[in-house]
């Protein structure tokens, strides 16, 4: 039996609901507003929130993904639904990665395959506290252009990024598992462009 979700008439009413809603209420609300997000065809409530707040982070779907009681089931639903826009998908995935319900398994489901829009998502995933060897491998496999893209957008910080990435890899290798020789070589090739 599903719980009835509220229709919101004000920003305050919506904020109060997000604080106290159960995980099943939040899942139902995400499902109800899925089309508003995926197609960016805003319902009356989303339009009201967008008019008041002015950015994607104010939309019901995004706020549900960041709510305190959101479950990993809701996050997985959001990842699976994505968006027609890769920029919006990247925004959603960034919100999902900040959720307290995120897991290493869900990180592995997040796509990072768009050269323009997924650079920040890939970097956030690479340095995520729950990143594992497999998550790093996923980032490198799906977004091998990340270093090139970072060079294009932030060339003065490239060496710093490579050093941080190497340090993160060593840290994960000690807490997760030892990387295979192939995985070690993969990382060296990935970072090697800027360490020559």
PDB file of C-alpha atoms in Angstrom:
ATOM      1  CA  UNK A   1       0.000   0.000   0.000  1.00  0.00           C
ATOM      2  CA  UNK A   2       1.478   3.351  -1.009  1.00  0.00           C
ATOM      3  CA  UNK A   3       1.440   6.432   1.153  1.00  0.00           C
ATOM      4  CA  UNK A   4      -0.286   9.547  -0.112  1.00  0.00           C
ATOM      5  CA  UNK A   5       2.148  12.299  -1.026  1.00  0.00           C
ATOM      6  CA  UNK A   6       1.433  15.925  -0.389  1.00  0.00           C
ATOM      7  CA  UNK A   7       0.948  18.590  -3.003  1.00  0.00           C
ATOM      8  CA  UNK A   8       2.933  21.648  -2.048  1.00  0.00           C
ATOM      9  CA  UNK A   9       1.665  25.191  -2.070  1.00  0.00           C
ATOM     10  CA  UNK A  10       4.746  26.887  -0.681  1.00  0.00           C
ATOM     11  CA  UNK A  11       8.494  26.507  -0.372  1.00  0.00           C
ATOM     12  CA  UNK A  12       8.192  26.167   3.431  1.00  0.00           C
ATOM     13  CA  UNK A  13       5.612  23.405   3.128  1.00  0.00           C
ATOM     14  CA  UNK A  14       7.883  21.474   0.780  1.00  0.00           C
ATOM     15  CA  UNK A  15      10.910  21.935   3.062  1.00  0.00           C
ATOM     16  CA  UNK A  16       8.972  20.632   6.058  1.00  0.00           C
ATOM     17  CA  UNK A  17       7.848  17.591   4.103  1.00  0.00           C
ATOM     18  CA  UNK A  18      11.434  16.789   3.037  1.00  0.00           C
ATOM     19  CA  UNK A  19      12.633  16.836   6.653  1.00  0.00           C
ATOM     20  CA  UNK A  20      10.038  14.367   7.918  1.00  0.00           C
ATOM     21  CA  UNK A  21       9.060  12.221   4.922  1.00  0.00           C
ATOM     22  CA  UNK A  22       9.655   8.484   5.037  1.00  0.00           C
ATOM     23  CA  UNK A  23      11.820   6.772   2.417  1.00  0.00           C
ATOM     24  CA  UNK A  24       8.693   5.302   0.785  1.00  0.00           C
ATOM     25  CA  UNK A  25       7.032   8.746   0.598  1.00  0.00           C
ATOM     26  CA  UNK A  26      10.178  10.163  -1.000  1.00  0.00           C
ATOM     27  CA  UNK A  27      10.337   7.320  -3.522  1.00  0.00           C
ATOM     28  CA  UNK A  28       6.697   7.887  -4.421  1.00  0.00           C
ATOM     29  CA  UNK A  29       7.315  11.622  -4.812  1.00  0.00           C
ATOM     30  CA  UNK A  30      10.345  10.995  -7.071  1.00  0.00           C
ATOM     31  CA  UNK A  31       8.230   8.642  -9.174  1.00  0.00           C
ATOM     32  CA  UNK A  32       5.418  11.202  -9.374  1.00  0.00           C
ATOM     33  CA  UNK A  33       7.822  13.942 -10.578  1.00  0.00           C
ATOM     34  CA  UNK A  34      10.027  11.773 -12.778  1.00  0.00           C
ATOM     35  CA  UNK A  35       8.571  13.101 -16.036  1.00  0.00           C
ATOM     36  CA  UNK A  36       8.937  16.695 -14.789  1.00  0.00           C
ATOM     37  CA  UNK A  37      12.662  16.031 -14.410  1.00  0.00           C
ATOM     38  CA  UNK A  38      13.453  13.749 -17.341  1.00  0.00           C
ATOM     39  CA  UNK A  39      11.578  15.884 -19.886  1.00  0.00           C
ATOM     40  CA  UNK A  40      11.970  19.177 -17.954  1.00  0.00           C
ATOM     41  CA  UNK A  41       8.253  19.655 -18.516  1.00  0.00           C
ATOM     42  CA  UNK A  42       7.497  21.299 -15.184  1.00  0.00           C
ATOM     43  CA  UNK A  43       4.277  20.673 -13.311  1.00  0.00           C
ATOM     44  CA  UNK A  44       2.628  23.508 -11.361  1.00  0.00           C
ATOM     45  CA  UNK A  45       4.584  22.706  -8.175  1.00  0.00           C
ATOM     46  CA  UNK A  46       7.955  22.511  -9.919  1.00  0.00           C
ATOM     47  CA  UNK A  47       7.255  25.734 -11.791  1.00  0.00           C
ATOM     48  CA  UNK A  48       6.407  27.472  -8.510  1.00  0.00           C
ATOM     49  CA  UNK A  49       9.657  26.252  -6.919  1.00  0.00           C
ATOM     50  CA  UNK A  50      11.671  27.155 -10.009  1.00  0.00           C
ATOM     51  CA  UNK A  51      10.140  30.643 -10.119  1.00  0.00           C
ATOM     52  CA  UNK A  52      10.948  31.198  -6.432  1.00  0.00           C
ATOM     53  CA  UNK A  53      14.426  29.657  -6.368  1.00  0.00           C
ATOM     54  CA  UNK A  54      15.623  29.957  -9.933  1.00  0.00           C
ATOM     55  CA  UNK A  55      17.791  26.872 -10.391  1.00  0.00           C
ATOM     56  CA  UNK A  56      17.631  23.111 -10.985  1.00  0.00           C
ATOM     57  CA  UNK A  57      18.493  22.378  -7.376  1.00  0.00           C
ATOM     58  CA  UNK A  58      15.124  23.772  -6.337  1.00  0.00           C
ATOM     59  CA  UNK A  59      13.113  21.179  -8.275  1.00  0.00           C
ATOM     60  CA  UNK A  60      11.216  18.494  -6.378  1.00  0.00           C
ATOM     61  CA  UNK A  61      13.055  15.587  -8.029  1.00  0.00           C
ATOM     62  CA  UNK A  62      16.496  16.961  -7.155  1.00  0.00           C
ATOM     63  CA  UNK A  63      15.510  17.909  -3.613  1.00  0.00           C
ATOM     64  CA  UNK A  64      14.099  14.408  -3.031  1.00  0.00           C
ATOM     65  CA  UNK A  65      17.437  12.873  -4.059  1.00  0.00           C
ATOM     66  CA  UNK A  66      19.159  14.960  -1.381  1.00  0.00           C
ATOM     67  CA  UNK A  67      16.551  14.523   1.372  1.00  0.00           C
ATOM     68  CA  UNK A  68      17.713  13.021   4.690  1.00  0.00           C
ATOM     69  CA  UNK A  69      15.555   9.876   4.470  1.00  0.00           C
ATOM     70  CA  UNK A  70      16.039   9.126   0.782  1.00  0.00           C
ATOM     71  CA  UNK A  71      16.823   5.469   0.235  1.00  0.00           C
ATOM     72  CA  UNK A  72      19.314   3.823  -2.081  1.00  0.00           C
ATOM     73  CA  UNK A  73      16.259   2.530  -3.997  1.00  0.00           C
ATOM     74  CA  UNK A  74      15.259   6.131  -4.795  1.00  0.00           C
ATOM     75  CA  UNK A  75      18.815   7.032  -5.785  1.00  0.00           C
ATOM     76  CA  UNK A  76      19.015   4.018  -8.091  1.00  0.00           C
ATOM     77  CA  UNK A  77      15.695   5.058  -9.643  1.00  0.00           C
ATOM     78  CA  UNK A  78      17.169   8.520 -10.312  1.00  0.00           C
ATOM     79  CA  UNK A  79      20.322   7.077 -11.870  1.00  0.00           C
ATOM     80  CA  UNK A  80      18.314   4.741 -14.083  1.00  0.00           C
ATOM     81  CA  UNK A  81      15.968   7.507 -15.267  1.00  0.00           C
ATOM     82  CA  UNK A  82      18.711  10.058 -15.990  1.00  0.00           C
ATOM     83  CA  UNK A  83      17.617  12.960 -18.188  1.00  0.00           C
ATOM     84  CA  UNK A  84      17.389  13.841 -21.859  1.00  0.00           C
ATOM     85  CA  UNK A  85      20.074  16.459 -21.220  1.00  0.00           C
ATOM     86  CA  UNK A  86      23.566  15.246 -20.264  1.00  0.00           C
ATOM     87  CA  UNK A  87      24.119  18.490 -18.343  1.00  0.00           C
ATOM     88  CA  UNK A  88      20.982  17.856 -16.282  1.00  0.00           C
ATOM     89  CA  UNK A  89      21.978  14.217 -15.829  1.00  0.00           C
ATOM     90  CA  UNK A  90      25.370  15.359 -14.500  1.00  0.00           C
ATOM     91  CA  UNK A  91      23.638  17.760 -12.085  1.00  0.00           C
ATOM     92  CA  UNK A  92      21.397  14.937 -10.857  1.00  0.00           C
ATOM     93  CA  UNK A  93      24.307  12.523 -10.444  1.00  0.00           C
ATOM     94  CA  UNK A  94      26.288  15.077  -8.468  1.00  0.00           C
ATOM     95  CA  UNK A  95      23.326  15.467  -6.094  1.00  0.00           C
ATOM     96  CA  UNK A  96      22.979  11.695  -5.812  1.00  0.00           C
ATOM     97  CA  UNK A  97      26.658  11.319  -4.905  1.00  0.00           C
ATOM     98  CA  UNK A  98      26.185  13.747  -1.999  1.00  0.00           C
ATOM     99  CA  UNK A  99      23.258  11.770  -0.559  1.00  0.00           C
ATOM    100  CA  UNK A 100      23.786   9.907   2.724  1.00  0.00           C
ATOM    101  CA  UNK A 101      22.185   6.867   1.030  1.00  0.00           C
ATOM    102  CA  UNK A 102      24.846   6.576  -1.709  1.00  0.00           C
ATOM    103  CA  UNK A 103      26.765   3.307  -1.861  1.00  0.00           C
ATOM    104  CA  UNK A 104      29.826   2.085  -3.712  1.00  0.00           C
ATOM    105  CA  UNK A 105      27.529  -0.123  -5.791  1.00  0.00           C
ATOM    106  CA  UNK A 106      25.490   2.910  -6.871  1.00  0.00           C
ATOM    107  CA  UNK A 107      28.643   4.842  -7.771  1.00  0.00           C
ATOM    108  CA  UNK A 108      29.400   2.068 -10.251  1.00  0.00           C
ATOM    109  CA  UNK A 109      26.026   2.676 -11.952  1.00  0.00           C
ATOM    110  CA  UNK A 110      26.535   6.409 -12.504  1.00  0.00           C
ATOM    111  CA  UNK A 111      27.450   7.106 -16.142  1.00  0.00           C
ATOM    112  CA  UNK A 112      30.373   9.416 -16.875  1.00  0.00           C
ATOM    113  CA  UNK A 113      30.539   9.249 -20.655  1.00  0.00           C
ATOM    114  CA  UNK A 114      29.905  12.776 -21.929  1.00  0.00           C
ATOM    115  CA  UNK A 115      33.062  14.742 -22.761  1.00  0.00           C
ATOM    116  CA  UNK A 116      31.593  18.168 -22.001  1.00  0.00           C
ATOM    117  CA  UNK A 117      29.175  17.575 -19.144  1.00  0.00           C
ATOM    118  CA  UNK A 118      30.605  14.710 -17.100  1.00  0.00           C
ATOM    119  CA  UNK A 119      34.056  16.045 -16.207  1.00  0.00           C
ATOM    120  CA  UNK A 120      33.028  17.331 -12.763  1.00  0.00           C
ATOM    121  CA  UNK A 121      30.959  14.191 -12.122  1.00  0.00           C
ATOM    122  CA  UNK A 122      33.948  11.986 -12.994  1.00  0.00           C
ATOM    123  CA  UNK A 123      36.244  13.992 -10.725  1.00  0.00           C
ATOM    124  CA  UNK A 124      33.704  13.904  -7.875  1.00  0.00           C
ATOM    125  CA  UNK A 125      33.388  10.141  -8.286  1.00  0.00           C
ATOM    126  CA  UNK A 126      37.177   9.630  -8.423  1.00  0.00           C
ATOM    127  CA  UNK A 127      37.614  11.400  -5.063  1.00  0.00           C
ATOM    128  CA  UNK A 128      34.367  10.212  -3.468  1.00  0.00           C
ATOM    129  CA  UNK A 129      34.814   8.824   0.082  1.00  0.00           C
ATOM    130  CA  UNK A 130      33.182   5.545  -1.035  1.00  0.00           C
ATOM    131  CA  UNK A 131      35.287   5.173  -4.185  1.00  0.00           C
ATOM    132  CA  UNK A 132      36.897   1.789  -4.647  1.00  0.00           C
ATOM    133  CA  UNK A 133      39.388   0.403  -7.142  1.00  0.00           C
ATOM    134  CA  UNK A 134      36.391  -0.656  -9.238  1.00  0.00           C
ATOM    135  CA  UNK A 135      34.876   2.849  -9.076  1.00  0.00           C
ATOM    136  CA  UNK A 136      38.166   4.420 -10.226  1.00  0.00           C
ATOM    137  CA  UNK A 137      38.354   1.848 -13.025  1.00  0.00           C
ATOM    138  CA  UNK A 138      34.766   2.714 -13.984  1.00  0.00           C
ATOM    139  CA  UNK A 139      35.661   6.420 -14.185  1.00  0.00           C
ATOM    140  CA  UNK A 140      38.745   5.759 -16.298  1.00  0.00           C
ATOM    141  CA  UNK A 141      36.937   3.302 -18.588  1.00  0.00           C
ATOM    142  CA  UNK A 142      33.905   5.588 -19.089  1.00  0.00           C
ATOM    143  CA  UNK A 143      35.717   8.924 -19.150  1.00  0.00           C
ATOM    144  CA  UNK A 144      39.280   8.441 -20.410  1.00  0.00           C
ATOM    145  CA  UNK A 145      39.265  12.076 -21.599  1.00  0.00           C
ATOM    146  CA  UNK A 146      38.979  13.479 -18.062  1.00  0.00           C
ATOM    147  CA  UNK A 147      42.644  14.512 -17.899  1.00  0.00           C
ATOM    148  CA  UNK A 148      42.443  16.100 -21.340  1.00  0.00           C
ATOM    149  CA  UNK A 149      39.249  17.925 -20.368  1.00  0.00           C
ATOM    150  CA  UNK A 150      40.773  19.134 -17.110  1.00  0.00           C
ATOM    151  CA  UNK A 151      43.813  20.333 -19.037  1.00  0.00           C
ATOM    152  CA  UNK A 152      41.495  22.298 -21.323  1.00  0.00           C
ATOM    153  CA  UNK A 153      39.600  23.919 -18.455  1.00  0.00           C
ATOM    154  CA  UNK A 154      42.158  24.128 -15.628  1.00  0.00           C
ATOM    155  CA  UNK A 155      45.659  23.738 -17.018  1.00  0.00           C
ATOM    156  CA  UNK A 156      47.411  25.560 -14.111  1.00  0.00           C
ATOM    157  CA  UNK A 157      46.054  22.938 -11.655  1.00  0.00           C
ATOM    158  CA  UNK A 158      46.887  19.877 -13.741  1.00  0.00           C
ATOM    159  CA  UNK A 159      49.947  18.774 -11.782  1.00  0.00           C
ATOM    160  CA  UNK A 160      48.071  19.220  -8.521  1.00  0.00           C
ATOM    161  CA  UNK A 161      45.226  17.049  -9.830  1.00  0.00           C
ATOM    162  CA  UNK A 162      47.639  14.283 -10.873  1.00  0.00           C
ATOM    163  CA  UNK A 163      49.288  14.322  -7.433  1.00  0.00           C
ATOM    164  CA  UNK A 164      45.911  14.205  -5.664  1.00  0.00           C
ATOM    165  CA  UNK A 165      44.741  11.389  -7.947  1.00  0.00           C
ATOM    166  CA  UNK A 166      47.880   9.349  -7.259  1.00  0.00           C
ATOM    167  CA  UNK A 167      47.476   9.894  -3.504  1.00  0.00           C
ATOM    168  CA  UNK A 168      43.801   8.884  -3.666  1.00  0.00           C
ATOM    169  CA  UNK A 169      44.694   5.729  -5.608  1.00  0.00           C
ATOM    170  CA  UNK A 170      47.262   4.754  -2.951  1.00  0.00           C
ATOM    171  CA  UNK A 171      44.763   5.427  -0.164  1.00  0.00           C
ATOM    172  CA  UNK A 172      42.079   3.294  -1.832  1.00  0.00           C
ATOM    173  CA  UNK A 173      44.628   0.550  -2.543  1.00  0.00           C
ATOM    174  CA  UNK A 174      45.285   0.328   1.202  1.00  0.00           C
ATOM    175  CA  UNK A 175      41.639   0.385   2.324  1.00  0.00           C
ATOM    176  CA  UNK A 176      39.870  -1.486  -0.502  1.00  0.00           C
ATOM    177  CA  UNK A 177      42.184  -4.065  -2.093  1.00  0.00           C
ATOM    178  CA  UNK A 178      45.478  -4.223  -3.893  1.00  0.00           C
ATOM    179  CA  UNK A 179      45.060  -3.265  -7.540  1.00  0.00           C
ATOM    180  CA  UNK A 180      46.083  -5.784 -10.158  1.00  0.00           C
ATOM    181  CA  UNK A 181      49.110  -5.007 -12.306  1.00  0.00           C
ATOM    182  CA  UNK A 182      46.696  -4.238 -15.184  1.00  0.00           C
ATOM    183  CA  UNK A 183      44.755  -1.787 -13.018  1.00  0.00           C
ATOM    184  CA  UNK A 184      47.980  -0.117 -11.859  1.00  0.00           C
ATOM    185  CA  UNK A 185      49.108   0.229 -15.460  1.00  0.00           C
ATOM    186  CA  UNK A 186      45.680   1.610 -16.408  1.00  0.00           C
ATOM    187  CA  UNK A 187      46.034   4.383 -13.819  1.00  0.00           C
ATOM    188  CA  UNK A 188      49.586   5.196 -14.886  1.00  0.00           C
ATOM    189  CA  UNK A 189      48.513   5.485 -18.517  1.00  0.00           C
ATOM    190  CA  UNK A 190      45.510   7.603 -17.482  1.00  0.00           C
ATOM    191  CA  UNK A 191      47.645  10.021 -15.462  1.00  0.00           C
ATOM    192  CA  UNK A 192      50.823   9.692 -17.504  1.00  0.00           C
ATOM    193  CA  UNK A 193      49.904  12.367 -20.036  1.00  0.00           C
ATOM    194  CA  UNK A 194      50.790  15.057 -17.495  1.00  0.00           C
ATOM    195  CA  UNK A 195      53.538  13.369 -15.524  1.00  0.00           C
ATOM    196  CA  UNK A 196      56.050  13.244 -18.401  1.00  0.00           C
TER     197      UNK A 196
END
